[in-house]
Amino acid sequence: MPVTLDKREGVALLTLDNPPVNALGAQVKSALGSRLEAALADASVTAIVILGAGRHFSAGADIREFDAGTNTPSLPDLTGRIEKAGKPVIAALHGTVAGGALELALACHGRVAEEGAQLSLPEVTLGILPGAGGTVRLPRLVGVEAALDLILNGRKVAADEAAALRLVDEVVPRGTLLARAMNLAERAARKGVRRTRDLTVAAPPPDLFARIEADLRKTARGRKAPQAALECVRRALALPFDEALLAERDAFLTLVGGEESRALRHVFFAEREAQKFGELTKGTTVRAIRRVGVVGFGTMGAGIAMAFANAGLPVVVTDATQEGVDGGLAKVRASYEESRAKGRITGAECAERIALVRGASDYSALSESDLVIEAVFEEMDIKRQVFRRLDEVCHDRAILATNTSSLDVDRIAEETKDPSRVLGLHFFSPANIMKLVEVVRPATVSASVLSSCLDVVKRMGKTGVIVGVCDGFVGNRMLYAYRRQADFLLEEGALPAQIDRAIREFGMAMGPFQVSDVAGLDISWRIRKRQAATRPKDQRYSPIADRLCEIGRFGQKTGAGWYRYEKGSRAPIADPEVEALVKAVSAELGFTRREITDDEIVGRCFGAMVNEGALILEESVAARSGDIDVIWVHGYGFPRHRGGPMHWAEGFGLARIAAVVDRMHAEQGSLVRPSVLLQQLARDGKGFGEGLSPQPC
Ligand code: 3HC
């Protein structure tokens, strides 16, 4: 039974028992409703306590049921019934108390939280708003300003802070929750119930709503849910309680059927699916990773080291020279000191993390590491050499990983005696901040090594996605396709600022040319020069980036790239010199420049990206389209509220994408190879999830 009813000393205990997270699905709500009625009808019961079995009180409404439409009783019905009950109902909270579960607690007549409980209303992160009275009851309990902070940011509040906000009545030590909740229930039974609906809301500061609206224009660009939630709170102040509840419900139902919520729910589940690899990793032993080694103390190596230190793991980083080691350690120290100065970490955390990172100029320092990540120069011969050395110095069970962003991991693994322990761990820069890690799976790697790496990545608070070996893996391979269209559009009539603006308006954090200027143009220039000898002569190639590099424009670091920059500023300024260069190249190549619309920019850039994603699925380099979406949301600034490129494409229309791809193929030949999968799905009117069964990549 998803809700059990026990009686103890005249108090009815209603326990939510719906593993793994006590989501409030239809059966739970129905059982809770009938158990509640039974307890209210039982004359021997004087008060009721609602609690959760397992690790969490409850993760709120069952998100999987949102597509099924409304079911009865609805959460608002249930919360209304609880609030109006003639006997006191107390919520005993522990672990996660999220969304509808917190709303349930708000409707109770008292709340006790165990130490370690985390309370939140994360609905806006799912493209909805609290739909069971949260926007109406929370301001009555904690005030308008604090309520808006929780509702608009989806922020988790620990038990102590919840008590300070008066969101809960008591915080109690672990192991005492039930006794203390029963105690509160008995006291409430003597004193009578206090209903949240009867509390009055203190008037907020007069400029509060205007201030928040201005903030949302910047932080919630293109989003609907935060603005709608703000409106609900505004109405909660203006309307009678029951009318405000109805208005909230209407707003919730509108959002739940909208594209934003569909996209955000898709990402929520895709993130969790990405951790599963079916038969491949099922039942495998996860190796203990207690000590980590990193080879190369450049920016990437330092970032990776900090990512592990942030998770409490000791790291030793080697570099070829003592100078390199000292420089790397200085970078780590400076970065942590800066975080401390900005209040992101405490002084003690700062010292602890700095102490976890050690430097060495000799490979022998890696002999005890359980996982070693190579982060040296992106050159196959150098990497192979590093792996030969690692094979000599590391212990037999050590996992050896390369942080290459594009090179053939199978060839790197060949350098070792036991390639089953070699794989790629592709971190994204800055590695201590970026959430994504592509876990690259060469043919020879063992399942237990893959599981162990997924596990350690999770311990670091990052999202690991398993991908197969190919040039650029998933993320960069799609990036090349997208980026190439941006370059071609320049030749045909667009300018960098126009393309960047269109892409930003689509929702990407930055346009492709801004990204280039931040990353630096010189590294990809070096790679292109290396590839020049093997590039087919009849293949279209845009020389504009090369020309910029030839005149020393390497991006922000040289004060000029696709844009120019004032000294000390990172604000891009459109540069007539670049415009002249772009136009000169168009003329040289024989293009008659034409007007390019924003729709064409979006269609071509993202069309090429999605087509490449479909090729990646065809080739089983990624197992699921959701994995690709997770990679783009976490690694490349793809707007989460659009669900990732593959999800977005399904809403945009795969037939429309296929038509754009066909046109690009007709004009650009093999540079845009239409995906058979994409064409097939477009013809059949299906989505990516329906076209193929997940394949281990
Ligand atoms: N509904 C349905 N399934 C849920 C769920 C929910 N609210 N929350 C978690 N799950 C599922 C996950 O999909 C996963 O399923 P799987 O095993 O099949 O992959 C399983 O529960 C375990 O979840 P996690 O892997 O995330 O487990 P963790 O222990 O890492 O985290 C958690 C647990 C902190 C509860 C995390 O799952 C979480 O944050 N859940 C979402 C909470 C949330 O957003 N709640 C708001 C719901 S909307 C709402 O309440 C609307 C209301 O206002 C009307």
PDB file of N, CA, C and O in Angstrom, residues 378-431:
ATOM      1  N   GLU A 378      47.215  18.417 -27.178  1.00  0.00           N
ATOM      2  CA  GLU A 378      46.334  17.599 -28.026  1.00  0.00           C
ATOM      3  C   GLU A 378      47.096  17.108 -29.271  1.00  0.00           C
ATOM      4  O   GLU A 378      46.873  17.563 -30.394  1.00  0.00           O
ATOM      5  N   GLU A 379      48.007  16.161 -29.057  1.00  0.00           N
ATOM      6  CA  GLU A 379      48.855  15.657 -30.142  1.00  0.00           C
ATOM      7  C   GLU A 379      48.989  14.155 -29.917  1.00  0.00           C
ATOM      8  O   GLU A 379      49.424  13.723 -28.847  1.00  0.00           O
ATOM      9  N   MET A 380      48.610  13.362 -30.929  1.00  0.00           N
ATOM     10  CA  MET A 380      48.557  11.909 -30.748  1.00  0.00           C
ATOM     11  C   MET A 380      49.883  11.327 -30.249  1.00  0.00           C
ATOM     12  O   MET A 380      49.906  10.538 -29.301  1.00  0.00           O
ATOM     13  N   ASP A 381      51.002  11.735 -30.855  1.00  0.00           N
ATOM     14  CA  ASP A 381      52.282  11.118 -30.474  1.00  0.00           C
ATOM     15  C   ASP A 381      52.618  11.403 -29.014  1.00  0.00           C
ATOM     16  O   ASP A 381      53.100  10.532 -28.287  1.00  0.00           O
ATOM     17  N   ILE A 382      52.340  12.639 -28.586  1.00  0.00           N
ATOM     18  CA  ILE A 382      52.647  13.000 -27.191  1.00  0.00           C
ATOM     19  C   ILE A 382      51.769  12.169 -26.250  1.00  0.00           C
ATOM     20  O   ILE A 382      52.231  11.624 -25.244  1.00  0.00           O
ATOM     21  N   LYS A 383      50.497  12.040 -26.606  1.00  0.00           N
ATOM     22  CA  LYS A 383      49.576  11.296 -25.726  1.00  0.00           C
ATOM     23  C   LYS A 383      49.999   9.825 -25.641  1.00  0.00           C
ATOM     24  O   LYS A 383      49.976   9.222 -24.572  1.00  0.00           O
ATOM     25  N   ARG A 384      50.380   9.255 -26.779  1.00  0.00           N
ATOM     26  CA  ARG A 384      50.778   7.837 -26.768  1.00  0.00           C
ATOM     27  C   ARG A 384      52.013   7.636 -25.881  1.00  0.00           C
ATOM     28  O   ARG A 384      52.116   6.660 -25.146  1.00  0.00           O
ATOM     29  N   GLN A 385      52.905   8.576 -25.969  1.00  0.00           N
ATOM     30  CA  GLN A 385      54.112   8.529 -25.132  1.00  0.00           C
ATOM     31  C   GLN A 385      53.735   8.568 -23.637  1.00  0.00           C
ATOM     32  O   GLN A 385      54.247   7.787 -22.837  1.00  0.00           O
ATOM     33  N   VAL A 386      52.800   9.462 -23.303  1.00  0.00           N
ATOM     34  CA  VAL A 386      52.367   9.575 -21.903  1.00  0.00           C
ATOM     35  C   VAL A 386      51.793   8.237 -21.433  1.00  0.00           C
ATOM     36  O   VAL A 386      52.106   7.751 -20.339  1.00  0.00           O
ATOM     37  N   PHE A 387      50.984   7.604 -22.274  1.00  0.00           N
ATOM     38  CA  PHE A 387      50.362   6.345 -21.857  1.00  0.00           C
ATOM     39  C   PHE A 387      51.389   5.224 -21.704  1.00  0.00           C
ATOM     40  O   PHE A 387      51.218   4.351 -20.847  1.00  0.00           O
ATOM     41  N   ARG A 388      52.427   5.253 -22.511  1.00  0.00           N
ATOM     42  CA  ARG A 388      53.488   4.233 -22.330  1.00  0.00           C
ATOM     43  C   ARG A 388      54.110   4.399 -20.949  1.00  0.00           C
ATOM     44  O   ARG A 388      54.325   3.439 -20.234  1.00  0.00           O
ATOM     45  N   ARG A 389      54.346   5.656 -20.551  1.00  0.00           N
ATOM     46  CA  ARG A 389      54.946   5.922 -19.240  1.00  0.00           C
ATOM     47  C   ARG A 389      53.977   5.532 -18.114  1.00  0.00           C
ATOM     48  O   ARG A 389      54.367   4.930 -17.120  1.00  0.00           O
ATOM     49  N   LEU A 390      52.693   5.875 -18.306  1.00  0.00           N
ATOM     50  CA  LEU A 390      51.710   5.551 -17.264  1.00  0.00           C
ATOM     51  C   LEU A 390      51.630   4.044 -17.059  1.00  0.00           C
ATOM     52  O   LEU A 390      51.499   3.554 -15.942  1.00  0.00           O
ATOM     53  N   ASP A 391      51.710   3.319 -18.170  1.00  0.00           N
ATOM     54  CA  ASP A 391      51.650   1.864 -18.100  1.00  0.00           C
ATOM     55  C   ASP A 391      52.782   1.315 -17.224  1.00  0.00           C
ATOM     56  O   ASP A 391      52.616   0.327 -16.523  1.00  0.00           O
ATOM     57  N   GLU A 392      53.912   2.015 -17.241  1.00  0.00           N
ATOM     58  CA  GLU A 392      55.060   1.558 -16.445  1.00  0.00           C
ATOM     59  C   GLU A 392      54.908   1.899 -14.964  1.00  0.00           C
ATOM     60  O   GLU A 392      55.192   1.083 -14.101  1.00  0.00           O
ATOM     61  N   VAL A 393      54.408   3.122 -14.683  1.00  0.00           N
ATOM     62  CA  VAL A 393      54.464   3.567 -13.283  1.00  0.00           C
ATOM     63  C   VAL A 393      53.202   3.288 -12.462  1.00  0.00           C
ATOM     64  O   VAL A 393      53.267   3.202 -11.236  1.00  0.00           O
ATOM     65  N   CYS A 394      52.051   3.152 -13.122  1.00  0.00           N
ATOM     66  CA  CYS A 394      50.805   3.036 -12.347  1.00  0.00           C
ATOM     67  C   CYS A 394      50.590   1.599 -11.890  1.00  0.00           C
ATOM     68  O   CYS A 394      51.082   0.659 -12.513  1.00  0.00           O
ATOM     69  N   HIS A 395      49.798   1.446 -10.804  1.00  0.00           N
ATOM     70  CA  HIS A 395      49.554   0.080 -10.338  1.00  0.00           C
ATOM     71  C   HIS A 395      48.581  -0.627 -11.285  1.00  0.00           C
ATOM     72  O   HIS A 395      47.886   0.017 -12.089  1.00  0.00           O
ATOM     73  N   ASP A 396      48.520  -1.954 -11.174  1.00  0.00           N
ATOM     74  CA  ASP A 396      47.828  -2.780 -12.171  1.00  0.00           C
ATOM     75  C   ASP A 396      46.344  -2.493 -12.335  1.00  0.00           C
ATOM     76  O   ASP A 396      45.772  -2.737 -13.390  1.00  0.00           O
ATOM     77  N   ARG A 397      45.721  -2.014 -11.243  1.00  0.00           N
ATOM     78  CA  ARG A 397      44.270  -1.809 -11.331  1.00  0.00           C
ATOM     79  C   ARG A 397      43.904  -0.343 -11.592  1.00  0.00           C
ATOM     80  O   ARG A 397      42.723   0.011 -11.631  1.00  0.00           O
ATOM     81  N   ALA A 398      44.937   0.477 -11.786  1.00  0.00           N
ATOM     82  CA  ALA A 398      44.649   1.903 -12.003  1.00  0.00           C
ATOM     83  C   ALA A 398      43.913   2.099 -13.329  1.00  0.00           C
ATOM     84  O   ALA A 398      44.225   1.446 -14.324  1.00  0.00           O
ATOM     85  N   ILE A 399      42.946   2.991 -13.312  1.00  0.00           N
ATOM     86  CA  ILE A 399      42.223   3.340 -14.543  1.00  0.00           C
ATOM     87  C   ILE A 399      42.983   4.487 -15.203  1.00  0.00           C
ATOM     88  O   ILE A 399      43.351   5.467 -14.534  1.00  0.00           O
ATOM     89  N   LEU A 400      43.236   4.349 -16.505  1.00  0.00           N
ATOM     90  CA  LEU A 400      44.005   5.377 -17.211  1.00  0.00           C
ATOM     91  C   LEU A 400      43.076   6.083 -18.204  1.00  0.00           C
ATOM     92  O   LEU A 400      42.480   5.435 -19.068  1.00  0.00           O
ATOM     93  N   ALA A 401      42.969   7.393 -18.068  1.00  0.00           N
ATOM     94  CA  ALA A 401      42.021   8.136 -18.909  1.00  0.00           C
ATOM     95  C   ALA A 401      42.725   9.248 -19.665  1.00  0.00           C
ATOM     96  O   ALA A 401      43.665   9.854 -19.157  1.00  0.00           O
ATOM     97  N   THR A 402      42.253   9.501 -20.876  1.00  0.00           N
ATOM     98  CA  THR A 402      42.758  10.650 -21.616  1.00  0.00           C
ATOM     99  C   THR A 402      41.671  11.708 -21.662  1.00  0.00           C
ATOM    100  O   THR A 402      40.486  11.388 -21.779  1.00  0.00           O
ATOM    101  N   ASN A 403      42.101  12.958 -21.568  1.00  0.00           N
ATOM    102  CA  ASN A 403      41.126  14.050 -21.645  1.00  0.00           C
ATOM    103  C   ASN A 403      41.055  14.591 -23.071  1.00  0.00           C
ATOM    104  O   ASN A 403      40.611  15.712 -23.301  1.00  0.00           O
ATOM    105  N   THR A 404      41.470  13.808 -24.054  1.00  0.00           N
ATOM    106  CA  THR A 404      41.427  14.307 -25.425  1.00  0.00           C
ATOM    107  C   THR A 404      40.014  14.762 -25.784  1.00  0.00           C
ATOM    108  O   THR A 404      39.029  14.184 -25.319  1.00  0.00           O
ATOM    109  N   SER A 405      39.942  15.793 -26.643  1.00  0.00           N
ATOM    110  CA  SER A 405      38.614  16.264 -27.055  1.00  0.00           C
ATOM    111  C   SER A 405      38.255  15.723 -28.425  1.00  0.00           C
ATOM    112  O   SER A 405      37.163  15.961 -28.910  1.00  0.00           O
ATOM    113  N   SER A 406      39.193  15.013 -29.073  1.00  0.00           N
ATOM    114  CA  SER A 406      38.852  14.538 -30.414  1.00  0.00           C
ATOM    115  C   SER A 406      39.659  13.322 -30.878  1.00  0.00           C
ATOM    116  O   SER A 406      39.242  12.631 -31.795  1.00  0.00           O
ATOM    117  N   LEU A 407      40.798  13.052 -30.251  1.00  0.00           N
ATOM    118  CA  LEU A 407      41.683  12.017 -30.810  1.00  0.00           C
ATOM    119  C   LEU A 407      41.149  10.601 -30.574  1.00  0.00           C
ATOM    120  O   LEU A 407      40.312  10.375 -29.699  1.00  0.00           O
ATOM    121  N   ASP A 408      41.689   9.656 -31.358  1.00  0.00           N
ATOM    122  CA  ASP A 408      41.216   8.275 -31.348  1.00  0.00           C
ATOM    123  C   ASP A 408      41.678   7.558 -30.067  1.00  0.00           C
ATOM    124  O   ASP A 408      42.860   7.216 -29.916  1.00  0.00           O
ATOM    125  N   VAL A 409      40.742   7.326 -29.166  1.00  0.00           N
ATOM    126  CA  VAL A 409      41.093   6.739 -27.867  1.00  0.00           C
ATOM    127  C   VAL A 409      41.520   5.270 -28.037  1.00  0.00           C
ATOM    128  O   VAL A 409      42.332   4.759 -27.264  1.00  0.00           O
ATOM    129  N   ASP A 410      40.993   4.598 -29.066  1.00  0.00           N
ATOM    130  CA  ASP A 410      41.421   3.213 -29.320  1.00  0.00           C
ATOM    131  C   ASP A 410      42.929   3.155 -29.564  1.00  0.00           C
ATOM    132  O   ASP A 410      43.619   2.273 -29.068  1.00  0.00           O
ATOM    133  N   ARG A 411      43.426   4.115 -30.327  1.00  0.00           N
ATOM    134  CA  ARG A 411      44.872   4.117 -30.631  1.00  0.00           C
ATOM    135  C   ARG A 411      45.693   4.431 -29.388  1.00  0.00           C
ATOM    136  O   ARG A 411      46.785   3.913 -29.192  1.00  0.00           O
ATOM    137  N   ILE A 412      45.155   5.269 -28.528  1.00  0.00           N
ATOM    138  CA  ILE A 412      45.872   5.592 -27.286  1.00  0.00           C
ATOM    139  C   ILE A 412      45.914   4.347 -26.392  1.00  0.00           C
ATOM    140  O   ILE A 412      46.950   4.011 -25.816  1.00  0.00           O
ATOM    141  N   ALA A 413      44.767   3.632 -26.321  1.00  0.00           N
ATOM    142  CA  ALA A 413      44.684   2.436 -25.456  1.00  0.00           C
ATOM    143  C   ALA A 413      45.688   1.371 -25.893  1.00  0.00           C
ATOM    144  O   ALA A 413      46.227   0.633 -25.048  1.00  0.00           O
ATOM    145  N   GLU A 414      45.957   1.311 -27.212  1.00  0.00           N
ATOM    146  CA  GLU A 414      46.902   0.306 -27.735  1.00  0.00           C
ATOM    147  C   GLU A 414      48.279   0.385 -27.084  1.00  0.00           C
ATOM    148  O   GLU A 414      49.041  -0.571 -27.101  1.00  0.00           O
ATOM    149  N   GLU A 415      48.614   1.543 -26.545  1.00  0.00           N
ATOM    150  CA  GLU A 415      49.950   1.733 -25.979  1.00  0.00           C
ATOM    151  C   GLU A 415      50.141   1.021 -24.647  1.00  0.00           C
ATOM    152  O   GLU A 415      51.226   1.021 -24.099  1.00  0.00           O
ATOM    153  N   THR A 416      49.047   0.474 -24.099  1.00  0.00           N
ATOM    154  CA  THR A 416      49.163  -0.101 -22.749  1.00  0.00           C
ATOM    155  C   THR A 416      49.075  -1.626 -22.808  1.00  0.00           C
ATOM    156  O   THR A 416      48.513  -2.189 -23.747  1.00  0.00           O
ATOM    157  N   LYS A 417      49.594  -2.258 -21.754  1.00  0.00           N
ATOM    158  CA  LYS A 417      49.562  -3.729 -21.694  1.00  0.00           C
ATOM    159  C   LYS A 417      48.128  -4.216 -21.517  1.00  0.00           C
ATOM    160  O   LYS A 417      47.759  -5.272 -21.972  1.00  0.00           O
ATOM    161  N   ASP A 418      47.315  -3.401 -20.799  1.00  0.00           N
ATOM    162  CA  ASP A 418      45.948  -3.831 -20.501  1.00  0.00           C
ATOM    163  C   ASP A 418      44.959  -2.743 -20.927  1.00  0.00           C
ATOM    164  O   ASP A 418      44.533  -1.911 -20.113  1.00  0.00           O
ATOM    165  N   PRO A 419      44.583  -2.753 -22.210  1.00  0.00           N
ATOM    166  CA  PRO A 419      43.709  -1.674 -22.704  1.00  0.00           C
ATOM    167  C   PRO A 419      42.308  -1.699 -22.089  1.00  0.00           C
ATOM    168  O   PRO A 419      41.560  -0.739 -22.246  1.00  0.00           O
ATOM    169  N   SER A 420      41.973  -2.746 -21.329  1.00  0.00           N
ATOM    170  CA  SER A 420      40.620  -2.783 -20.741  1.00  0.00           C
ATOM    171  C   SER A 420      40.457  -1.721 -19.656  1.00  0.00           C
ATOM    172  O   SER A 420      39.362  -1.448 -19.202  1.00  0.00           O
ATOM    173  N   ARG A 421      41.580  -1.125 -19.219  1.00  0.00           N
ATOM    174  CA  ARG A 421      41.452  -0.093 -18.180  1.00  0.00           C
ATOM    175  C   ARG A 421      41.688   1.319 -18.734  1.00  0.00           C
ATOM    176  O   ARG A 421      41.900   2.265 -17.976  1.00  0.00           O
ATOM    177  N   VAL A 422      41.635   1.434 -20.058  1.00  0.00           N
ATOM    178  CA  VAL A 422      41.868   2.755 -20.670  1.00  0.00           C
ATOM    179  C   VAL A 422      40.572   3.282 -21.293  1.00  0.00           C
ATOM    180  O   VAL A 422      39.852   2.541 -21.976  1.00  0.00           O
ATOM    181  N   LEU A 423      40.303   4.550 -21.075  1.00  0.00           N
ATOM    182  CA  LEU A 423      39.125   5.183 -21.680  1.00  0.00           C
ATOM    183  C   LEU A 423      39.357   6.688 -21.777  1.00  0.00           C
ATOM    184  O   LEU A 423      40.421   7.178 -21.392  1.00  0.00           O
ATOM    185  N   GLY A 424      38.380   7.403 -22.310  1.00  0.00           N
ATOM    186  CA  GLY A 424      38.480   8.862 -22.367  1.00  0.00           C
ATOM    187  C   GLY A 424      37.586   9.481 -21.316  1.00  0.00           C
ATOM    188  O   GLY A 424      36.481   8.991 -21.060  1.00  0.00           O
ATOM    189  N   LEU A 425      38.075  10.520 -20.668  1.00  0.00           N
ATOM    190  CA  LEU A 425      37.216  11.331 -19.796  1.00  0.00           C
ATOM    191  C   LEU A 425      37.365  12.757 -20.305  1.00  0.00           C
ATOM    192  O   LEU A 425      38.358  13.424 -20.023  1.00  0.00           O
ATOM    193  N   HIS A 426      36.411  13.151 -21.114  1.00  0.00           N
ATOM    194  CA  HIS A 426      36.515  14.464 -21.757  1.00  0.00           C
ATOM    195  C   HIS A 426      35.811  15.513 -20.904  1.00  0.00           C
ATOM    196  O   HIS A 426      34.587  15.615 -20.914  1.00  0.00           O
ATOM    197  N   PHE A 427      36.632  16.256 -20.143  1.00  0.00           N
ATOM    198  CA  PHE A 427      36.111  17.347 -19.316  1.00  0.00           C
ATOM    199  C   PHE A 427      35.986  18.585 -20.198  1.00  0.00           C
ATOM    200  O   PHE A 427      36.659  18.710 -21.215  1.00  0.00           O
ATOM    201  N   PHE A 428      35.159  19.518 -19.763  1.00  0.00           N
ATOM    202  CA  PHE A 428      34.978  20.758 -20.507  1.00  0.00           C
ATOM    203  C   PHE A 428      35.532  21.911 -19.676  1.00  0.00           C
ATOM    204  O   PHE A 428      35.449  21.896 -18.456  1.00  0.00           O
ATOM    205  N   SER A 429      36.088  22.871 -20.351  1.00  0.00           N
ATOM    206  CA  SER A 429      36.784  23.956 -19.669  1.00  0.00           C
ATOM    207  C   SER A 429      35.818  25.073 -19.241  1.00  0.00           C
ATOM    208  O   SER A 429      34.940  25.431 -20.028  1.00  0.00           O
ATOM    209  N   PRO A 430      35.923  25.666 -18.071  1.00  0.00           N
ATOM    210  CA  PRO A 430      36.801  25.303 -16.965  1.00  0.00           C
ATOM    211  C   PRO A 430      36.272  24.049 -16.236  1.00  0.00           C
ATOM    212  O   PRO A 430      35.120  24.023 -15.814  1.00  0.00           O
ATOM    213  N   ALA A 431      37.164  23.066 -16.123  1.00  0.00           N
ATOM    214  CA  ALA A 431      36.732  21.735 -15.663  1.00  0.00           C
ATOM    215  C   ALA A 431      36.211  21.732 -14.230  1.00  0.00           C
ATOM    216  O   ALA A 431      35.462  20.845 -13.848  1.00  0.00           O
TER     217      ALA A 431
END
